[in-house]
Amino acid sequence: MPKLHANLPPCYDLARQLSAYLDGELPADLCHDLEAHLGGCPDCRVVLDTLGRTVQIVHALSDTPVSLPADVEARLLSRLTGA
Ligand SMILES: [Zn+2]
């Protein structure tokens, strides 16, 4: 499969890293690569934006009862608060 971005991670690899990125679990060097790729790849920015909005929605709902697994909620809150 040809790479779309010679010096940047291909979209397929990036997509697998986006959730880790949003969870704050992606190593700093990979964050840098990902952000560089996002700067030149509108498709991936749409994906990240959609995922990010989902995280925000979950956060907005955190004051109301939601059936979110405790560990997932903890990770989301940790990410959103920067703790
Ligand atoms: Zn991409």
mmCIF file of C-alpha atoms and ligand atoms in Angstrom:
data_model
loop_
_atom_site.group_PDB
_atom_site.id
_atom_site.type_symbol
_atom_site.label_atom_id
_atom_site.label_comp_id
_atom_site.label_asym_id
_atom_site.label_seq_id
_atom_site.Cartn_x
_atom_site.Cartn_y
_atom_site.Cartn_z
ATOM 1 C CA MET A 1 0.000 0.000 0.000
ATOM 2 C CA PRO A 2 1.566 3.329 -1.006
ATOM 3 C CA LYS A 3 2.143 5.915 1.677
ATOM 4 C CA LEU A 4 0.258 9.144 1.178
ATOM 5 C CA HIS A 5 2.688 11.157 3.269
ATOM 6 C CA ALA A 6 6.330 10.359 2.671
ATOM 7 C CA ASN A 7 7.613 11.716 5.969
ATOM 8 C CA LEU A 8 4.499 11.283 8.052
ATOM 9 C CA PRO A 9 2.619 8.326 9.468
ATOM 10 C CA PRO A 10 0.094 6.887 7.026
ATOM 11 C CA CYS A 11 -3.528 7.497 7.930
ATOM 12 C CA TYR A 12 -4.124 3.891 8.867
ATOM 13 C CA ASP A 13 -1.499 3.947 11.602
ATOM 14 C CA LEU A 14 -2.637 7.367 12.697
ATOM 15 C CA ALA A 15 -6.260 6.346 13.096
ATOM 16 C CA ARG A 16 -5.208 3.663 15.542
ATOM 17 C CA GLN A 17 -3.346 6.269 17.592
ATOM 18 C CA LEU A 18 -6.073 8.881 17.757
ATOM 19 C CA SER A 19 -7.915 7.386 20.709
ATOM 20 C CA ALA A 20 -4.656 7.071 22.641
ATOM 21 C CA TYR A 21 -3.901 10.662 21.685
ATOM 22 C CA LEU A 22 -7.253 11.818 23.032
ATOM 23 C CA ASP A 23 -6.730 9.720 26.140
ATOM 24 C CA GLY A 24 -3.385 11.408 26.699
ATOM 25 C CA GLU A 25 -1.683 8.046 26.472
ATOM 26 C CA LEU A 26 0.343 8.672 23.348
ATOM 27 C CA PRO A 27 4.082 9.262 23.878
ATOM 28 C CA ALA A 28 5.192 12.839 23.213
ATOM 29 C CA ASP A 29 7.178 11.981 20.108
ATOM 30 C CA LEU A 30 4.218 10.193 18.586
ATOM 31 C CA CYS A 31 1.981 13.135 19.523
ATOM 32 C CA HIS A 32 4.336 15.359 17.554
ATOM 33 C CA ASP A 33 4.197 13.081 14.531
ATOM 34 C CA LEU A 34 0.442 12.864 14.780
ATOM 35 C CA GLU A 35 -0.026 16.610 15.070
ATOM 36 C CA ALA A 36 2.311 17.163 12.109
ATOM 37 C CA HIS A 37 0.259 14.725 10.085
ATOM 38 C CA LEU A 38 -3.006 16.359 11.133
ATOM 39 C CA GLY A 39 -1.644 19.675 9.897
ATOM 40 C CA GLY A 40 -1.557 18.340 6.370
ATOM 41 C CA CYS A 41 -4.340 15.763 6.359
ATOM 42 C CA PRO A 42 -7.927 17.111 6.489
ATOM 43 C CA ASP A 43 -9.328 13.586 6.572
ATOM 44 C CA CYS A 44 -7.585 12.739 9.819
ATOM 45 C CA ARG A 45 -8.553 16.102 11.305
ATOM 46 C CA VAL A 46 -12.198 15.249 10.689
ATOM 47 C CA VAL A 47 -11.715 11.937 12.456
ATOM 48 C CA LEU A 48 -9.972 13.577 15.406
ATOM 49 C CA ASP A 49 -12.618 16.296 15.588
ATOM 50 C CA THR A 50 -15.363 13.694 15.686
ATOM 51 C CA LEU A 51 -13.611 11.713 18.380
ATOM 52 C CA GLY A 52 -12.875 14.852 20.358
ATOM 53 C CA ARG A 53 -16.493 15.912 20.219
ATOM 54 C CA THR A 54 -17.538 12.513 21.487
ATOM 55 C CA VAL A 55 -15.203 12.963 24.448
ATOM 56 C CA GLN A 56 -16.682 16.404 25.101
ATOM 57 C CA ILE A 57 -20.200 15.006 24.983
ATOM 58 C CA VAL A 58 -19.286 12.325 27.477
ATOM 59 C CA HIS A 59 -17.794 14.994 29.709
ATOM 60 C CA ALA A 60 -20.899 17.166 29.380
ATOM 61 C CA LEU A 61 -22.987 14.208 30.438
ATOM 62 C CA SER A 62 -20.763 13.381 33.381
ATOM 63 C CA ASP A 63 -23.103 15.222 35.752
ATOM 64 C CA THR A 64 -25.923 12.943 34.767
ATOM 65 C CA PRO A 65 -26.128 9.209 35.259
ATOM 66 C CA VAL A 66 -24.494 7.431 32.369
ATOM 67 C CA SER A 67 -23.629 3.790 32.051
ATOM 68 C CA LEU A 68 -19.966 4.406 31.341
ATOM 69 C CA PRO A 69 -17.509 1.825 32.634
ATOM 70 C CA ALA A 70 -15.729 3.250 35.682
ATOM 71 C CA ASP A 71 -12.261 2.807 34.215
ATOM 72 C CA VAL A 72 -13.249 4.506 30.958
ATOM 73 C CA GLU A 73 -14.801 7.408 32.836
ATOM 74 C CA ALA A 74 -11.711 7.767 35.002
ATOM 75 C CA ARG A 75 -9.486 7.863 31.938
ATOM 76 C CA LEU A 76 -11.696 10.417 30.215
ATOM 77 C CA LEU A 77 -11.846 12.651 33.257
ATOM 78 C CA SER A 78 -8.121 12.317 33.775
ATOM 79 C CA ARG A 79 -7.535 13.383 30.194
ATOM 80 C CA LEU A 80 -10.028 16.228 30.273
ATOM 81 C CA THR A 81 -8.736 17.679 33.523
ATOM 82 C CA GLY A 82 -5.114 17.203 32.608
ATOM 83 C CA ALA A 83 -4.556 15.335 35.866
HETATM 84 ZN ZN ZN B 1 -4.183 11.251 7.461
#
